[in-house]
Amino acid sequence: MLHTPEDSGYKPRAGDGCVSDDVVIIAGGGIGGLATALTLHQIGVRCVVLEAAREMRPLGVGINLQPNAVRELTDLGFSQADLDRVGLPAKEWALVGLNGNDVYSEPRGLLAGYRWPQYAVHRGKFHMLLFDKLVERVGAGAVRLGSRVTGYRKNSGGGVTALIEQTDGTRSEANGALLIGADGIHSAVRAQMHPGQPPIHWGGAIMWRGTTWGRPIRSGASFVGLGTHRQRVVFYPISNADPRTGLSVINWIAEVTMDNSEGWKQSGWFRQVPISDFVHHFDNWVWDWLDVPAMIRGADCVFENPMIDRDPVATWRDGPVLLLGDAAHAMYPTGSNGGSQAIVDARELGAAMVARGVTQAALAAFDEKLCGPISQLVLRNRGAGPFGLLNIVDERCGGTFDNIDDVIPPGERTAFMAGYKAAAGFAIEKLNSLPPTIASGARVRSGAPAACIG
Ligand SMILES: Cc1cc2nc3c(=O)[nH]c(=O)nc-3n(C[C@H](O)[C@H](O)[C@H](O)COP(=O)(O)OP(=O)(O)OC[C@H]3O[C@@H](n4cnc5c(N)ncnc54)[C@H](O)[C@@H]3O)c2cc1C
């Protein structure tokens, strides 16, 4: 279904001071922005989402929702049936060398002992699920489409004014208690907060992404990373197999690292490209259990995007303004946790507001807790994240081996992965024993100050 500003009944007007002073304004209606709106609604905080896109469409291909994010979605009232409509529970995570031999594999989600599953989902369908839930719970006016936030003004009374440009070019302003910049990697809110930030960082890897109908291999719900740290494919199913054909939608990413000394030369960061542009890199990647060129050629359309992130900044907060999701910590997708962290951010912000009200002090507590550790995770993902095991294989044997135990002993492999999971917040025992981020039924105290200086 397509959703447009007219659907929401919202007619942008020049000078539209549409939002009242006690409301939280959320810039960006992606995964982070919508999860924030759902959380604030749950704890009784009024908010509005300003989204630049003129219509909500199911864009993107596959992403993983790690158990720490599924836990939060469950607490937000999403059922297993909801998630099954947009993806499937992941059962295994595996790295395979170029000779087809296993480097590492481990069970995932419930099979690994988590209390919550890991889901491999279609990003666009999951995004629409969040959107539909928000509209169902709050009403059509919860998201104002066609409203790009171009900047903000901090007000002397403690509140904030969001500066807005509508799709037709008209400009308006909205006042709120707080502004949450959930406007993604190209965040305008972050650009104003950190005017001296360096440009987007590209480390040299290019990804081509697509989906192809195929027969799921191994467990039937396995994430497989195959190749070397400089050239690899990653693939996993994002739908249950059709009982008639046995075929699932397989999400795949083909990746090659190039010389980046001249920076990114193509126009734009995300564009559709012909398969013939890049499939030759994978010509010989054929085994009796997998035909990579055929998988790539089976896609309807393919998107090219460089693997990019941003250098961490010292703070995500400027008075009544906070960054969250990719606007705060855009990271390489090597750890499959960009979307998950955006959801966790939303819940941590909600928890901070339950403790401190709709205040700048709540934003400061969020910043204090997450900015340092998650910025470290950004740098860790830049250094290959969990795919770092492939670097070790490369260094020690050039990528060719008969028995992985001779190259990296089992204890070393397990310790490497445990270190990553602890940093990313999904270490099994720790996550299983944590109390809920937001206790069931918790609400922000009425009468909590709308905008006190923290
Ligand atoms: C169209 C799209 C497709 C994607 N596809 C994939 C994918 O296939 N696989 C994957 O791993 N990740 C994908 N991602 C990234 C992934 O969704 C994010 O890394 C992750 O979910 C974090 O979410 P976020 O809400 O912080 O940022 P995003 O998901 O990027 O959402 C940001 C939102 O803010 C809106 N926005 C941007 N600027 C402004 C502004 N100035 N004012 C108001 N609104 C603004 C954007 O339109 C978008 O809806 C995609 C992102 C987008 C936007």
Short mmCIF file of N, CA and C and ligand atoms in Angstrom, two decimals, residues 26-35 49-65 121-124 126-127 144 146-151 163-165 181-189 207 209 236 251 253 270 303 305 324-331 333 336-343 345, ligand 1:
data_model
loop_
_atom_site.label_atom_id
_atom_site.label_comp_id
_atom_site.label_asym_id
_atom_site.label_seq_id
_atom_site.Cartn_x
_atom_site.Cartn_y
_atom_site.Cartn_z
N ILE A 26 10.15 14.29 15.98
CA ILE A 26 11.10 13.29 15.49
C ILE A 26 11.36 13.58 14.02
N ALA A 27 12.59 13.89 13.68
CA ALA A 27 12.95 14.13 12.27
C ALA A 27 13.34 12.79 11.66
N GLY A 28 12.55 12.29 10.70
CA GLY A 28 12.89 11.04 10.03
C GLY A 28 12.00 9.90 10.46
N GLY A 29 11.31 9.32 9.49
CA GLY A 29 10.40 8.20 9.78
C GLY A 29 10.94 6.90 9.22
N GLY A 30 12.23 6.62 9.45
CA GLY A 30 12.81 5.32 9.11
C GLY A 30 12.58 4.36 10.28
N ILE A 31 13.38 3.34 10.37
CA ILE A 31 13.21 2.34 11.43
C ILE A 31 13.40 2.99 12.80
N GLY A 32 14.45 3.83 12.94
CA GLY A 32 14.72 4.46 14.23
C GLY A 32 13.62 5.45 14.62
N GLY A 33 13.19 6.27 13.69
CA GLY A 33 12.18 7.30 13.99
C GLY A 33 10.84 6.67 14.35
N LEU A 34 10.43 5.64 13.60
CA LEU A 34 9.13 5.02 13.88
C LEU A 34 9.17 4.22 15.18
N ALA A 35 10.30 3.55 15.45
CA ALA A 35 10.42 2.81 16.73
C ALA A 35 10.37 3.80 17.90
N VAL A 49 6.15 12.65 13.88
CA VAL A 49 7.28 12.31 13.01
C VAL A 49 7.20 13.16 11.75
N LEU A 50 8.29 13.85 11.43
CA LEU A 50 8.38 14.61 10.18
C LEU A 50 9.28 13.83 9.23
N GLU A 51 8.72 13.34 8.15
CA GLU A 51 9.45 12.47 7.22
C GLU A 51 9.58 13.17 5.87
N ALA A 52 10.81 13.18 5.34
CA ALA A 52 11.07 13.88 4.08
C ALA A 52 10.36 13.23 2.89
N ALA A 53 10.31 11.91 2.87
CA ALA A 53 9.72 11.24 1.70
C ALA A 53 8.25 11.60 1.57
N ARG A 54 7.80 11.72 0.32
CA ARG A 54 6.41 12.12 0.09
C ARG A 54 5.46 10.95 0.27
N GLU A 55 5.99 9.75 0.14
CA GLU A 55 5.15 8.58 0.35
C GLU A 55 5.96 7.49 1.02
N MET A 56 5.27 6.67 1.78
CA MET A 56 5.92 5.54 2.44
C MET A 56 5.89 4.36 1.49
N ARG A 57 7.06 3.84 1.15
CA ARG A 57 7.11 2.69 0.25
C ARG A 57 8.05 1.64 0.84
N PRO A 58 7.83 0.38 0.55
CA PRO A 58 8.66 -0.69 1.15
C PRO A 58 10.03 -0.80 0.46
N LEU A 59 10.95 0.10 0.81
CA LEU A 59 12.23 0.17 0.11
C LEU A 59 13.31 -0.67 0.80
N GLY A 60 14.29 -1.10 0.01
CA GLY A 60 15.44 -1.82 0.57
C GLY A 60 15.31 -3.32 0.36
N VAL A 61 16.31 -4.03 0.81
CA VAL A 61 16.29 -5.50 0.70
C VAL A 61 16.37 -6.09 2.11
N GLY A 62 17.32 -7.00 2.37
CA GLY A 62 17.28 -7.70 3.65
C GLY A 62 18.04 -7.00 4.77
N ILE A 63 17.52 -7.11 6.00
CA ILE A 63 18.29 -6.73 7.19
C ILE A 63 18.02 -7.77 8.28
N ASN A 64 18.89 -7.81 9.25
CA ASN A 64 18.69 -8.72 10.38
C ASN A 64 18.25 -7.94 11.60
N LEU A 65 17.29 -8.51 12.32
CA LEU A 65 16.90 -7.96 13.62
C LEU A 65 17.46 -8.91 14.66
N VAL A 121 14.72 -10.13 7.86
CA VAL A 121 13.48 -9.53 7.32
C VAL A 121 13.76 -8.72 6.06
N HIS A 122 12.68 -8.48 5.32
CA HIS A 122 12.75 -7.53 4.21
C HIS A 122 12.66 -6.14 4.84
N ARG A 123 13.67 -5.32 4.64
CA ARG A 123 13.72 -4.01 5.31
C ARG A 123 12.45 -3.18 5.01
N GLY A 124 12.03 -3.18 3.75
CA GLY A 124 10.89 -2.36 3.37
C GLY A 124 9.59 -2.86 4.01
N PHE A 126 9.32 -4.61 6.74
CA PHE A 126 9.40 -4.36 8.19
C PHE A 126 9.12 -2.88 8.49
N HIS A 127 9.67 -2.01 7.66
CA HIS A 127 9.45 -0.57 7.82
C HIS A 127 7.95 -0.26 7.72
N ARG A 144 4.06 12.97 9.39
CA ARG A 144 3.78 14.03 8.40
C ARG A 144 4.76 13.86 7.25
N GLY A 146 6.42 14.20 3.40
CA GLY A 146 6.79 15.35 2.57
C GLY A 146 7.31 16.51 3.39
N SER A 147 7.83 16.25 4.59
CA SER A 147 8.30 17.32 5.49
C SER A 147 9.77 17.08 5.85
N ARG A 148 10.65 17.74 5.17
CA ARG A 148 12.09 17.58 5.41
C ARG A 148 12.55 18.58 6.47
N VAL A 149 13.19 18.08 7.51
CA VAL A 149 13.74 18.97 8.54
C VAL A 149 15.10 19.47 8.02
N THR A 150 15.23 20.77 7.92
CA THR A 150 16.48 21.32 7.37
C THR A 150 17.42 21.84 8.47
N GLY A 151 16.89 21.99 9.68
CA GLY A 151 17.72 22.48 10.78
C GLY A 151 16.85 22.75 11.99
N LEU A 163 13.03 23.45 11.70
CA LEU A 163 12.84 24.18 10.44
C LEU A 163 12.52 23.14 9.37
N ILE A 164 11.44 23.39 8.63
CA ILE A 164 10.90 22.35 7.75
C ILE A 164 10.77 22.87 6.33
N GLU A 165 11.09 22.01 5.37
CA GLU A 165 10.81 22.33 3.97
C GLU A 165 9.90 21.25 3.41
N GLY A 181 16.75 13.76 16.14
CA GLY A 181 17.24 13.63 14.76
C GLY A 181 17.42 12.16 14.43
N ALA A 182 16.40 11.58 13.77
CA ALA A 182 16.49 10.17 13.34
C ALA A 182 16.48 10.16 11.82
N ASP A 183 17.24 11.11 11.23
CA ASP A 183 17.15 11.34 9.80
C ASP A 183 18.28 10.71 9.01
N GLY A 184 18.80 9.58 9.52
CA GLY A 184 19.67 8.72 8.72
C GLY A 184 21.09 9.24 8.53
N ILE A 185 21.83 8.53 7.69
CA ILE A 185 23.27 8.79 7.54
C ILE A 185 23.55 10.19 6.97
N HIS A 186 22.61 10.74 6.20
CA HIS A 186 22.82 12.09 5.64
C HIS A 186 22.15 13.16 6.50
N SER A 187 22.02 12.89 7.78
CA SER A 187 21.25 13.72 8.72
C SER A 187 21.54 15.22 8.63
N ALA A 188 20.46 16.00 8.43
CA ALA A 188 20.59 17.46 8.46
C ALA A 188 20.75 17.94 9.90
N VAL A 189 20.12 17.23 10.84
CA VAL A 189 20.22 17.62 12.25
C VAL A 189 21.67 17.46 12.72
N MET A 207 29.29 -2.58 -2.39
CA MET A 207 28.32 -3.67 -2.26
C MET A 207 27.29 -3.56 -3.38
N ARG A 209 23.54 -5.19 -4.07
CA ARG A 209 22.53 -5.91 -3.29
C ARG A 209 21.34 -6.26 -4.16
N TYR A 236 21.21 -14.84 2.57
CA TYR A 236 20.32 -15.48 3.54
C TYR A 236 18.88 -15.31 3.09
N ASN A 251 18.10 -12.97 0.03
CA ASN A 251 18.76 -11.67 0.00
C ASN A 251 20.25 -11.90 -0.18
N ILE A 253 24.29 -10.04 -0.96
CA ILE A 253 25.17 -8.88 -1.08
C ILE A 253 26.48 -9.39 -1.68
N PHE A 270 23.51 5.43 -3.62
CA PHE A 270 22.63 4.27 -3.72
C PHE A 270 21.98 4.35 -5.08
N PHE A 303 21.05 -2.98 -6.62
CA PHE A 303 21.48 -1.65 -6.19
C PHE A 303 22.96 -1.69 -5.81
N ASN A 305 25.85 0.16 -3.70
CA ASN A 305 26.18 1.22 -2.75
C ASN A 305 27.50 0.94 -2.07
N LEU A 324 19.89 9.93 16.91
CA LEU A 324 19.59 8.53 17.22
C LEU A 324 19.62 7.73 15.92
N GLY A 325 19.88 6.44 15.99
CA GLY A 325 19.93 5.60 14.78
C GLY A 325 21.13 5.99 13.92
N ASP A 326 20.97 5.82 12.60
CA ASP A 326 22.09 6.10 11.69
C ASP A 326 22.56 7.55 11.78
N ALA A 327 21.69 8.48 12.14
CA ALA A 327 22.12 9.88 12.27
C ALA A 327 23.19 9.98 13.35
N ALA A 328 23.10 9.15 14.37
CA ALA A 328 24.09 9.16 15.46
C ALA A 328 25.29 8.28 15.13
N HIS A 329 25.03 7.10 14.56
CA HIS A 329 26.10 6.09 14.50
C HIS A 329 26.00 5.22 13.25
N ALA A 330 25.92 5.85 12.06
CA ALA A 330 25.90 5.04 10.83
C ALA A 330 27.09 4.11 10.85
N MET A 331 26.85 2.82 10.60
CA MET A 331 27.95 1.86 10.70
C MET A 331 27.94 0.90 9.51
N PRO A 333 27.54 -2.47 7.58
CA PRO A 333 26.57 -3.52 7.92
C PRO A 333 27.23 -4.86 8.23
N SER A 336 25.52 -6.76 10.98
CA SER A 336 24.06 -6.88 10.84
C SER A 336 23.34 -6.25 12.03
N ASN A 337 23.76 -5.07 12.46
CA ASN A 337 23.10 -4.50 13.64
C ASN A 337 22.76 -3.02 13.53
N GLY A 338 22.79 -2.43 12.31
CA GLY A 338 22.39 -1.02 12.18
C GLY A 338 20.92 -0.81 12.51
N GLY A 339 20.06 -1.65 11.94
CA GLY A 339 18.63 -1.54 12.20
C GLY A 339 18.31 -1.89 13.65
N SER A 340 18.97 -2.94 14.16
CA SER A 340 18.73 -3.38 15.55
C SER A 340 19.10 -2.27 16.52
N GLN A 341 20.25 -1.64 16.30
CA GLN A 341 20.70 -0.60 17.23
C GLN A 341 19.75 0.60 17.20
N ALA A 342 19.17 0.90 16.03
CA ALA A 342 18.21 2.02 15.96
C ALA A 342 16.99 1.72 16.84
N ILE A 343 16.57 0.46 16.85
CA ILE A 343 15.41 0.07 17.70
C ILE A 343 15.80 0.15 19.17
N ASP A 345 18.09 2.00 20.47
CA ASP A 345 18.20 3.44 20.80
C ASP A 345 16.83 3.99 21.21
C1 LIG B 1 15.36 3.76 1.48
C2 LIG B 1 16.29 3.00 2.40
C3 LIG B 1 16.65 1.68 2.06
C4 LIG B 1 17.51 0.96 2.90
N1 LIG B 1 17.84 -0.32 2.55
C5 LIG B 1 18.63 -1.04 3.36
C6 LIG B 1 18.94 -2.39 3.04
O1 LIG B 1 18.48 -2.93 2.05
N2 LIG B 1 19.76 -3.09 3.89
C7 LIG B 1 20.29 -2.49 5.00
O2 LIG B 1 21.05 -3.14 5.73
N3 LIG B 1 20.01 -1.21 5.34
C8 LIG B 1 19.19 -0.48 4.53
N4 LIG B 1 18.89 0.82 4.87
C9 LIG B 1 19.49 1.40 6.09
C10 LIG B 1 18.84 0.89 7.35
O3 LIG B 1 17.44 0.98 7.27
C11 LIG B 1 19.38 1.75 8.49
O4 LIG B 1 20.78 1.56 8.56
C12 LIG B 1 18.86 1.36 9.85
O5 LIG B 1 17.58 0.83 9.79
C13 LIG B 1 18.86 2.57 10.80
O6 LIG B 1 17.65 3.27 10.61
P1 LIG B 1 17.45 4.84 10.75
O7 LIG B 1 15.99 5.01 10.99
O8 LIG B 1 18.40 5.41 11.72
O9 LIG B 1 17.83 5.43 9.34
P2 LIG B 1 17.11 5.26 7.94
O10 LIG B 1 16.53 3.92 7.80
O11 LIG B 1 18.08 5.72 6.91
O12 LIG B 1 15.88 6.30 8.01
C14 LIG B 1 16.04 7.70 7.96
C15 LIG B 1 14.70 8.30 7.53
O13 LIG B 1 14.78 9.71 7.62
C16 LIG B 1 14.28 10.29 6.43
N5 LIG B 1 14.99 11.55 6.28
C17 LIG B 1 16.24 11.77 5.82
N6 LIG B 1 16.58 13.05 5.94
C18 LIG B 1 15.51 13.68 6.50
C19 LIG B 1 15.26 15.01 6.91
N7 LIG B 1 16.20 15.97 6.76
N8 LIG B 1 14.06 15.32 7.45
C20 LIG B 1 13.10 14.38 7.62
N9 LIG B 1 13.30 13.07 7.24
C21 LIG B 1 14.49 12.74 6.71
C22 LIG B 1 14.56 9.26 5.35
O14 LIG B 1 13.70 9.43 4.25
C23 LIG B 1 14.32 7.96 6.10
O15 LIG B 1 12.98 7.58 6.06
C24 LIG B 1 18.04 1.58 4.08
C25 LIG B 1 17.66 2.90 4.40
C26 LIG B 1 16.79 3.60 3.59
C27 LIG B 1 16.37 5.03 3.98
#
